[in-house]
Coordinates of C-alpha atoms and ligand atoms in Angstrom, one line a residue:
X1 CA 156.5 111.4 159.6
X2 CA 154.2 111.5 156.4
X3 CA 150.5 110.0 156.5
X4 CA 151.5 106.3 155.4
X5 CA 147.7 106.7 153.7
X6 CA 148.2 109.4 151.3
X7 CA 151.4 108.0 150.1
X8 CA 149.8 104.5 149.1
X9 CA 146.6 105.6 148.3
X10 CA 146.9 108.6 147.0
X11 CA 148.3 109.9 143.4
X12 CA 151.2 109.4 141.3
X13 CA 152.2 113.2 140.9
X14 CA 154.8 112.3 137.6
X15 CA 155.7 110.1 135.1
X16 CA 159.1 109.7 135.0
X17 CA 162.0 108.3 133.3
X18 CA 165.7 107.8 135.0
X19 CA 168.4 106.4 133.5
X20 CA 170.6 105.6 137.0
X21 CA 168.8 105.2 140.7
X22 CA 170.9 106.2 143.4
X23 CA 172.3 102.3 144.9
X24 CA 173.0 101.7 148.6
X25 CA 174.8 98.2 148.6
X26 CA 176.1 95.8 146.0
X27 CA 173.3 94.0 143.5
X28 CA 174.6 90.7 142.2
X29 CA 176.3 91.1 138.6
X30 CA 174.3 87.9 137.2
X31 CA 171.0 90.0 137.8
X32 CA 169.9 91.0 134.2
X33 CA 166.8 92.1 133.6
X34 CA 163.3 94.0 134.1
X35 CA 160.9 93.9 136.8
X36 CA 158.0 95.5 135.3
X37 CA 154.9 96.6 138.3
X38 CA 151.0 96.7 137.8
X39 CA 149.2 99.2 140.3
X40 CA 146.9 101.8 140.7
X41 CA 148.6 105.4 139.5
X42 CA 146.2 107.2 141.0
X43 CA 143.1 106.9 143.4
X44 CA 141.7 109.9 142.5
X45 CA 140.2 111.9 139.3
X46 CA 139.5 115.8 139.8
X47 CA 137.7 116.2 143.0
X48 CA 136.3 112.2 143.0
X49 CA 138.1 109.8 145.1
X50 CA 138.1 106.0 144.4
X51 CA 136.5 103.6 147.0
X52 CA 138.6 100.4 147.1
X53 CA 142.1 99.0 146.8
X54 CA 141.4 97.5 143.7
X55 CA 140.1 100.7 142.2
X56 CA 142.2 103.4 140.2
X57 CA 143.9 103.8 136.9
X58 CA 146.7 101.3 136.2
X59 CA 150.3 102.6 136.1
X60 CA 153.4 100.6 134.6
X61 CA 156.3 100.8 136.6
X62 CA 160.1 99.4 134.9
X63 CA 163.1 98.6 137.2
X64 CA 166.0 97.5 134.5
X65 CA 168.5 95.9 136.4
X66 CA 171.8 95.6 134.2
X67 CA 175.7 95.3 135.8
X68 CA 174.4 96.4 139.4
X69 CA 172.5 100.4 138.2
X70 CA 168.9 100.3 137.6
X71 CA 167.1 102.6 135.3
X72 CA 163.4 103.2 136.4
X73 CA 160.6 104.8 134.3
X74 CA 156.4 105.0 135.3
X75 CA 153.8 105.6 133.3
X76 CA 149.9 105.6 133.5
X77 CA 148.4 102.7 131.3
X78 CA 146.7 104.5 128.0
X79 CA 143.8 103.4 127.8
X80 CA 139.7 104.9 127.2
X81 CA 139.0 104.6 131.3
X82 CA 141.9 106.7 131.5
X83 CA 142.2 108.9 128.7
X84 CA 138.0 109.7 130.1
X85 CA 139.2 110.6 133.5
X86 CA 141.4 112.9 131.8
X87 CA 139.1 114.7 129.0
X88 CA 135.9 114.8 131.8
X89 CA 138.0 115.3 135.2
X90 CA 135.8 112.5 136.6
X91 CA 135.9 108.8 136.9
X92 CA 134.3 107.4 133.5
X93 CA 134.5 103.9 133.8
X94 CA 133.0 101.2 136.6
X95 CA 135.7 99.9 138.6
X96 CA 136.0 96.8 141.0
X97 CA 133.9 98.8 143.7
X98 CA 133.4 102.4 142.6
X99 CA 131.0 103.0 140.0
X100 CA 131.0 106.4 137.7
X101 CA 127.9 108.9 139.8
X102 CA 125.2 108.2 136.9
X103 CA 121.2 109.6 137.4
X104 CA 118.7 106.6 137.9
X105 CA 117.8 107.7 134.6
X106 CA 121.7 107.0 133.4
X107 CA 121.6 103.8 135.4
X108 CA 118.6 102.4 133.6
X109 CA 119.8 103.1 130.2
X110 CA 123.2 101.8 130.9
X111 CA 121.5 98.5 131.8
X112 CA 123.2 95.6 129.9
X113 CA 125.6 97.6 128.9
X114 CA 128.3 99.2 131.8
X115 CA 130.9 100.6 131.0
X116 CA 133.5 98.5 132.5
X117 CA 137.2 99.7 132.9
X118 CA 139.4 98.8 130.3
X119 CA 142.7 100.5 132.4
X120 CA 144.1 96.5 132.8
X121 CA 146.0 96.9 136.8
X122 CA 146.1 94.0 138.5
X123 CA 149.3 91.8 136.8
X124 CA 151.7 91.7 134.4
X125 CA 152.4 88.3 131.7
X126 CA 154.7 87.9 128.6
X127 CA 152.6 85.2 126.9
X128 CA 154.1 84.2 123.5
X129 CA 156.5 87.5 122.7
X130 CA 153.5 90.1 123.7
X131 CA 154.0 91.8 127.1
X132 CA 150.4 92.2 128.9
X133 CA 148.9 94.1 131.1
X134 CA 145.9 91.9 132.8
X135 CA 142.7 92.6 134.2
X136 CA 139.8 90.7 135.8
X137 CA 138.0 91.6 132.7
X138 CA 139.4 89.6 130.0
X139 CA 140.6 93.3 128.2
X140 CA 144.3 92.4 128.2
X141 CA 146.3 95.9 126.6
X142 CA 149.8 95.1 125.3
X143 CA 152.8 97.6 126.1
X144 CA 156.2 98.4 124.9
X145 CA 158.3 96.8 128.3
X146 CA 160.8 99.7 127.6
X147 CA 159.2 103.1 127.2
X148 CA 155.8 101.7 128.8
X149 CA 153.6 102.7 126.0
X150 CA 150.2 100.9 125.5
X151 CA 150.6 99.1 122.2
X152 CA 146.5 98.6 122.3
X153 CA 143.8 95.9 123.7
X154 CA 145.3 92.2 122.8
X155 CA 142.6 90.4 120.7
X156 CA 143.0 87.0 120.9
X157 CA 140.8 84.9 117.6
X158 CA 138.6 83.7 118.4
X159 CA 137.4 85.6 121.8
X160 CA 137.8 83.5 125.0
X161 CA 133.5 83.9 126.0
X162 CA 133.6 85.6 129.0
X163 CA 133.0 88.5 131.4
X164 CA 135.3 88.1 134.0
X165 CA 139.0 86.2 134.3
X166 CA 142.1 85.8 136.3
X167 CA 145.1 87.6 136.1
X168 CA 147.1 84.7 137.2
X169 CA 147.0 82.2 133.8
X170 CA 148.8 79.2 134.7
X171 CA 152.1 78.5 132.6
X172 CA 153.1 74.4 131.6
X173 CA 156.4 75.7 130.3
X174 CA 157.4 72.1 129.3
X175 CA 154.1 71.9 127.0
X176 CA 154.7 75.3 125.9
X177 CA 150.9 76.3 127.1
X178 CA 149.0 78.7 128.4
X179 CA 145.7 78.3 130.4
X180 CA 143.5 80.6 132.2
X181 CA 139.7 80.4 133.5
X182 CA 137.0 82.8 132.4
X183 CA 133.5 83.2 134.0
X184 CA 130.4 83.6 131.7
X185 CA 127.5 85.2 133.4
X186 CA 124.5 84.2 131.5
X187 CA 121.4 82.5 132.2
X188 CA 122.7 79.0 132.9
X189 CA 126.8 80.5 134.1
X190 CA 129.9 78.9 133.1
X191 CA 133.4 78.5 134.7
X192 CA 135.2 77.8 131.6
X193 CA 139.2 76.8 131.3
X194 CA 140.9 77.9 128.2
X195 CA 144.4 76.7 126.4
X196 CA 146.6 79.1 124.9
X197 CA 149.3 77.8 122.4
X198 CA 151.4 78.7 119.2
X199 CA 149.9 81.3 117.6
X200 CA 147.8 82.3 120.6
X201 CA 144.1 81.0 119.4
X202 CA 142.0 80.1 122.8
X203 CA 141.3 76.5 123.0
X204 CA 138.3 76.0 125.3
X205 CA 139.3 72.9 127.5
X206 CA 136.8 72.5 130.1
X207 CA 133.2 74.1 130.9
X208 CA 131.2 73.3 134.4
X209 CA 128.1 75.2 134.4
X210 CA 127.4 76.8 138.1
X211 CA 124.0 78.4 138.7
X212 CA 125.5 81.1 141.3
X213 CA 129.2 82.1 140.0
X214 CA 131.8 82.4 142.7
X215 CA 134.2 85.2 142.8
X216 CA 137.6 83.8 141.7
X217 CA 141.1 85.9 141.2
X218 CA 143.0 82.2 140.6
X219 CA 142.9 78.5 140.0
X220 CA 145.1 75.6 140.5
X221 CA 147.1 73.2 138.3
X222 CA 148.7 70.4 138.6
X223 CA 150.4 68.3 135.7
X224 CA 147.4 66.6 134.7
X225 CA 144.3 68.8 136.6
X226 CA 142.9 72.0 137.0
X227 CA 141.7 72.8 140.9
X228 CA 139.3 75.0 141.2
X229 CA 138.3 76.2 144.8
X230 CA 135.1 77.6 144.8
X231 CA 134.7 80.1 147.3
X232 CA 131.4 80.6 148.5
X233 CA 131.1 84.7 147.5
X234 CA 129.2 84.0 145.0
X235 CA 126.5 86.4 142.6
X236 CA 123.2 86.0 141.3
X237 CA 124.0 86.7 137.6
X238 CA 120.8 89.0 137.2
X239 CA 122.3 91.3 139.8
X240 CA 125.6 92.0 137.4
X241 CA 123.0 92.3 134.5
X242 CA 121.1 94.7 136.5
X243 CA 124.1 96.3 138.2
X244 CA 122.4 98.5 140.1
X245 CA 126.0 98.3 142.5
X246 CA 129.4 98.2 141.6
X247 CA 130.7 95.1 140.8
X248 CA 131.9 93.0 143.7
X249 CA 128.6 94.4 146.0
X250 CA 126.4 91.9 144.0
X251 CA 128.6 89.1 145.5
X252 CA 127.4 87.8 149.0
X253 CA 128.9 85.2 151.4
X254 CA 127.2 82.1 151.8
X255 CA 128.7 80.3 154.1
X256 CA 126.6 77.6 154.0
X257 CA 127.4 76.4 150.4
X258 CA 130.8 75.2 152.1
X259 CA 134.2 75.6 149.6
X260 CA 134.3 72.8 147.3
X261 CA 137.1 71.9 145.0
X262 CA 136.2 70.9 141.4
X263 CA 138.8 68.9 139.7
X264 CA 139.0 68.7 135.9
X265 CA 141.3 66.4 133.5
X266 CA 143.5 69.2 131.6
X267 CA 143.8 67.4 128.9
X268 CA 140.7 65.8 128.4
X269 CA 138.3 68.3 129.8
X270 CA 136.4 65.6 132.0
X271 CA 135.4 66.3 135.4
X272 CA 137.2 64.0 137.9
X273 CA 135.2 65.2 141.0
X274 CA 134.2 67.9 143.4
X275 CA 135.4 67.9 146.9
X276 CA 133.4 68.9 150.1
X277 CA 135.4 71.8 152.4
X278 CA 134.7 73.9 154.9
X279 CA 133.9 77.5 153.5
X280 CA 136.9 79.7 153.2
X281 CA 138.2 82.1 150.7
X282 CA 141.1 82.9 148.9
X283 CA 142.9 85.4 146.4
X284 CA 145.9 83.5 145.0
X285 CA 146.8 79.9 145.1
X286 CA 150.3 79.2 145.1
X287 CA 151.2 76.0 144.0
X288 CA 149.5 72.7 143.5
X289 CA 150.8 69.0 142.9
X290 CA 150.3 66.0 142.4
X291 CA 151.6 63.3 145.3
X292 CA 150.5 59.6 145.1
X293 CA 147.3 59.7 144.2
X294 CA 146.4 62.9 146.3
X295 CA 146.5 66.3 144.7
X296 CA 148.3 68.7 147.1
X297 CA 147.1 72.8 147.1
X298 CA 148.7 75.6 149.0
X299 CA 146.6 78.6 149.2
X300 CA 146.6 81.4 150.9
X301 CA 143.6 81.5 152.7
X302 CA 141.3 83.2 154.9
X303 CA 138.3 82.2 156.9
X304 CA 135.5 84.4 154.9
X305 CA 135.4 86.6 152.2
X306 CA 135.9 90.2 155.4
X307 CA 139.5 90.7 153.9
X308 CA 137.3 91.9 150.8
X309 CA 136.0 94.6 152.8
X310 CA 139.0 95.3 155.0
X311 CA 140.5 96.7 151.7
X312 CA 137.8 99.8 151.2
X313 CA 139.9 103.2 151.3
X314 CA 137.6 104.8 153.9
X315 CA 138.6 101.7 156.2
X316 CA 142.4 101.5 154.9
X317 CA 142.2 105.6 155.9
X318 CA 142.5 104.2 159.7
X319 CA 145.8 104.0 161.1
X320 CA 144.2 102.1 163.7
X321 CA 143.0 99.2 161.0
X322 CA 144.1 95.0 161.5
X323 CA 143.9 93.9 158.2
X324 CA 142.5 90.3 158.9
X325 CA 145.6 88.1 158.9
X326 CA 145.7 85.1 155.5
X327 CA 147.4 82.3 156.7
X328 CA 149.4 79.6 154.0
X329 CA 147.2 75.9 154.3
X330 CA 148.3 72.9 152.6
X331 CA 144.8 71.4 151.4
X332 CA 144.8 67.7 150.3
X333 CA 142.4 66.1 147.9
X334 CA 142.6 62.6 148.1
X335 CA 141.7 61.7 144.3
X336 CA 139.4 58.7 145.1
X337 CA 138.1 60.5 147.8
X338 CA 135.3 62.9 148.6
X339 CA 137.1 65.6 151.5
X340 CA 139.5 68.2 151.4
X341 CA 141.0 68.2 154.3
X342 CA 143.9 71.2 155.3
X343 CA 146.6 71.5 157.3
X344 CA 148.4 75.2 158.4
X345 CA 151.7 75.4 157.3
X346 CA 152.2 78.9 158.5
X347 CA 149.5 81.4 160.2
X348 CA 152.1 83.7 159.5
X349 CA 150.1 87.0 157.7
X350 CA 150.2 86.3 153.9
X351 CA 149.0 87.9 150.5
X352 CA 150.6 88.2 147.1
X353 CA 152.6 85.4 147.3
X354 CA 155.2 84.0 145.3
X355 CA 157.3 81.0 144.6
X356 CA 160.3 80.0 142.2
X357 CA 157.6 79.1 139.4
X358 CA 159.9 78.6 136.3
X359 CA 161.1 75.8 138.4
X360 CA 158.9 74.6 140.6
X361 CA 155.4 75.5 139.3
X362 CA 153.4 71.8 139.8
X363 CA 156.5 70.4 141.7
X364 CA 156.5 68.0 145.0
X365 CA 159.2 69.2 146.6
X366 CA 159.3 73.2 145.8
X367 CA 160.5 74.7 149.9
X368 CA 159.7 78.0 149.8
X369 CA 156.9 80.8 149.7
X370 CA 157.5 84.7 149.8
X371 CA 155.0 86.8 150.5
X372 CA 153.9 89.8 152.2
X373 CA 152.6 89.9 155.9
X374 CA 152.3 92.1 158.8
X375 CA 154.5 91.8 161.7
X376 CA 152.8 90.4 164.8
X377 CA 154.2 92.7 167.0
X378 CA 153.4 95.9 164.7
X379 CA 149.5 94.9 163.6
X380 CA 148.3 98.1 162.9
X381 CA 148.4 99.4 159.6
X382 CA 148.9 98.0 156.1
X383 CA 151.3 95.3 155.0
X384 CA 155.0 95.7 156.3
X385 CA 156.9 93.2 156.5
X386 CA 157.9 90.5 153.4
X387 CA 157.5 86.7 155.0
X388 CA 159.4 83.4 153.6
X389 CA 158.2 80.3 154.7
X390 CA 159.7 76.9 154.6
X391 CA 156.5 74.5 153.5
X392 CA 158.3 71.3 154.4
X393 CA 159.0 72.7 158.1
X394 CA 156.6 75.8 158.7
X395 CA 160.1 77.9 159.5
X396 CA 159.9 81.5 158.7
X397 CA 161.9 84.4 158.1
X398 CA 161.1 87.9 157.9
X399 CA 162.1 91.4 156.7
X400 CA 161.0 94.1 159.0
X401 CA 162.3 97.8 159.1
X402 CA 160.2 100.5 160.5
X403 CA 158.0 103.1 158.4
X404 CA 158.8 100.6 155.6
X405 CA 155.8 99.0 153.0
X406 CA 156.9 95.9 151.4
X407 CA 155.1 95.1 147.9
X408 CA 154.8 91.7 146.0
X409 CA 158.2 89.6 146.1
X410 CA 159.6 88.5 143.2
X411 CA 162.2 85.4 143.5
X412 CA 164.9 86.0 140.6
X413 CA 167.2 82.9 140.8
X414 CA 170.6 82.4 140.1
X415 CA 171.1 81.2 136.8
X416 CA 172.3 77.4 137.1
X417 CA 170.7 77.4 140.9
X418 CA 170.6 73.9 142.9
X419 CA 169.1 75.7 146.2
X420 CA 165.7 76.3 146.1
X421 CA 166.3 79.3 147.5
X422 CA 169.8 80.5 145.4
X423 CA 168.6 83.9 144.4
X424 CA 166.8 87.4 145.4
X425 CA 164.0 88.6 146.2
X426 CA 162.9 92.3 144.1
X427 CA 160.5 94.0 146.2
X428 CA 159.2 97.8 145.9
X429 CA 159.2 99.1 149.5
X430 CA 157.4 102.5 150.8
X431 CA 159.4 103.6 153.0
X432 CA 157.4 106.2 154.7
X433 CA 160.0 107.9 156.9
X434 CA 161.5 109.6 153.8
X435 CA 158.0 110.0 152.0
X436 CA 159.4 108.1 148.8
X437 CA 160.0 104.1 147.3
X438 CA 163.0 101.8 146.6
X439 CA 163.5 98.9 145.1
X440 CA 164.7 96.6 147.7
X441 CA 167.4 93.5 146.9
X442 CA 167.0 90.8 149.3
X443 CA 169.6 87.5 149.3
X444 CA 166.5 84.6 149.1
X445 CA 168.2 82.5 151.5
X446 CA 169.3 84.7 154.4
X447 CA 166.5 87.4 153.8
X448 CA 169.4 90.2 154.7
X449 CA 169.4 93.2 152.4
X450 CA 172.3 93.0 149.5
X451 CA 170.7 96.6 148.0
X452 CA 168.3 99.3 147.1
X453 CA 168.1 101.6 144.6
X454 CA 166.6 104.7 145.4
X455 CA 163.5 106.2 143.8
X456 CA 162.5 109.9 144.0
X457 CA 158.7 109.4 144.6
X458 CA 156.2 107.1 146.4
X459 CA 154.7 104.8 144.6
X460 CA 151.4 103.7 145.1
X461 CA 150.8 100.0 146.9
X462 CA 150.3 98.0 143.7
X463 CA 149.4 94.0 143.2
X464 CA 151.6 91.7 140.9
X465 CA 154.6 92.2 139.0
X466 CA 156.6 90.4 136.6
X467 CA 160.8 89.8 136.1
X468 CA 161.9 89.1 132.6
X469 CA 165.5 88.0 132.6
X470 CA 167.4 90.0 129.5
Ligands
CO1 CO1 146.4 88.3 142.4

């Protein structure tokens, strides 16, 4: 049996390019296309070990699905962090929780000015014809979707002001836009909301100023709102001018500040109100909508900000870990109201999920939610299990096989689909019995296996991925 902890948290040994995996099974003919994977390649530079999940130097990963083969190819995102690690054989660049080992005398002249990682991990979006690799920094670096190559850092004209973003911009496919939120740290902070369209020039939309910036990875939309849950781990903006620590150790849970939900006009920029809630905290949103005149958010949610911590390597390292469990909650905002108030529709584990979002992003009446999760009866350890959940019912299904490490699921659907659920799931599993990854191929509706195609080394557990259809 192989250490489940060096194979997902370790380093990628090769890049590689394969023209045919090995398939077990039968993948449906009408799946054409690429699933391209954002991840950490490596958690370690010469004899320096990262410190956090959301550490390391990004690596593309291509799964080109075409008449039931799969080509595969990997390849570590070129970039200055990286190309550093490489020329000085130690990490360069500050990360989400490691900082580069710098003298106090270092530290006080790289005041103002840290040197932030540019190696873009975290997701994947095709936004006008550009293929991007995204970052919580608002660095975006464009690639070639085939060989991998970094075409260079997207500039968008003029620059969306900002230090920090999402990597989950919010798609109105009908309106052909783009919209994303970006934090600016300054003296008075601003959360500000930003429109992408035609030829890519950042519209700001909205801009609520906030003394005490929360940490936020994603945001809701509806048809006619933004949603913003604002979880209370929350920074003093001096202390990331100062940065005397790596980034997300100047945030600090205040519990007492409660989670309120800001809700801004999307097309006018107004703000329609702020909602009390309880404190909780979040990655991802999943989908919001609009019902009546109530605004309906699923989140996957947690009850304070420890699943932050729970993800530190030297904590991960222990077989003997319970990664504190998200659960999905339907949260309602009642527009001439004051409250959220939230229901659990599952307390199923879940992170990363997913939904059919080309059809039912800011739909009432989208079903299902895929996510990862870890098996009641198997706690220990990472994530290993994928999860779909029913929101209208709270039914569940799960895959579960043992030594096997479920990432992301993607929902491709069946071209023409009336289900909700006519299509597959695309899911890069570690299996650790065998020491390498596959790409699994799960029917959406019954969850049963229809394929994998075999790859010859373990990849490293990553975040988000995208599926363009060819
Ligand atoms: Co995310």
């Amino acid at each position: 049996m192989n250490d489940v902890f060096e194979l997902g948290f370790g380093e990628t040994k090769a890049e590689i390019a394969l023209d045919r995996l090995p398939v077990q099974g039968a993948i449906p003919p009408w799946v054409q296309g690429t699933l391209v994977r954002n991840g950490p390649g490596t958690f370690r530079v010469g004899e320096q070990q990262y410190r956090h999940w959301f550490d390391g130097l990004a690596m593309l990963h291509r799964f080109t699905v075409a008449n039931g083969q799969v080509s595969y190819a990997n390849k570590f995102l070129r970039c200055r962090a990286y190309d550093a690690a490489r020329a000085n054989g130690r990490i360069t660049y500050s990360e989400f929780a490691t900082d580069p080992c710098r003298s106090l005398f270092q530290r006080i002249q790289s005041v103002f000015a840290p040197q932030i990682t540019d190696s873009a991990k975290v997701s994947i979006a095709k936004i006008a014809e550009h293929y991007l690799a995204l970052a919580e920094t608002p660095i975006q670096v464009e690639f070639d979707p085939e060989t991998l190559e970094a075409v260079g850092v997207f500039q968008y004209e003029p620059k969306a002001t900002g230090q920090m973003t999402t990597v989950h911009p919010q798609f109105d496919f009908d309106g052909d836009q783009v919209f994303n939120l970006v934090t600016r740290f300054h003296r008075v902070s601003h959360y500000r909301f930003y429109r992408l369209q035609g030829e890519l020039r950042p519209a700001l939309v909205a801009s609520l100023p906030v003394s005490q910036p929360a940490y936020l990875h994603s945001f809701g939309m509806t048809r006619n709102y933004f949603i913003l849950a604002e979880f209370p781990l929350v920074v003093n903006p001096l202390h990331l001018l100062l940065w005397l620590r790596p980034y997300i150790e100047n945030f600090r849970w205040r519990p007492e500040r409660g989670a309120p939900f800001w809700v801004i006009n999307r097309h006018t920029g107004e703000l329609v109100g702020r909602y009390e809630a309880d404190p909780f905290f979040a990655f991802h949103h999943v989908n919001a909508f609009e019902r009546g005149d109530e605004l309906v958010v699923d989140i996957a949610a947690y009850p304070d900000a420890g699943i932050v911590q729970s993800y530190y390597l030297n904590r991960l390292r222990d077989p003997n870990l319970e990664v504190p469990f998200g659960n999905l909650r339907r949260y309602r905002l009642p527009l001439k109201g004051r409250r959220a108030t939230y229901e659990v529709i599952s307390d199923e584990c879940m992170e990363l999920p997913n939904f059919d979002y080309r059809r039912f992003n800011m739909q009432d009446g989208y079903r299902y939610v895929y996510a990862v999760s870890i098996n009641k009866q198997q706690r220990k350890g990472f994530y290993n299990q994928l999860l779909k959940v029913d929101v209208e019912t709270g039914a569940v299904q799960t895959w579960h096989r043992p030594n096997c490490y479920p990432g992301e699921p993607i929902f491709v659907g069946r071209p023409g689909r009336v289900a909700a659920d006519d299509g597959v799931i695309l899911s890069v599993v570690l299996d650790a019995a065998r020491g390498t990854s596959f790409l699994l191929v799960l029917d959406a509706h019954s969850f049963e296996e229809l394929a994998r195609a075999e790859i010859p080394h373990p990849i490293l557990f990553g975040y988000h991925g995208a599926y363009f259809e060819a």
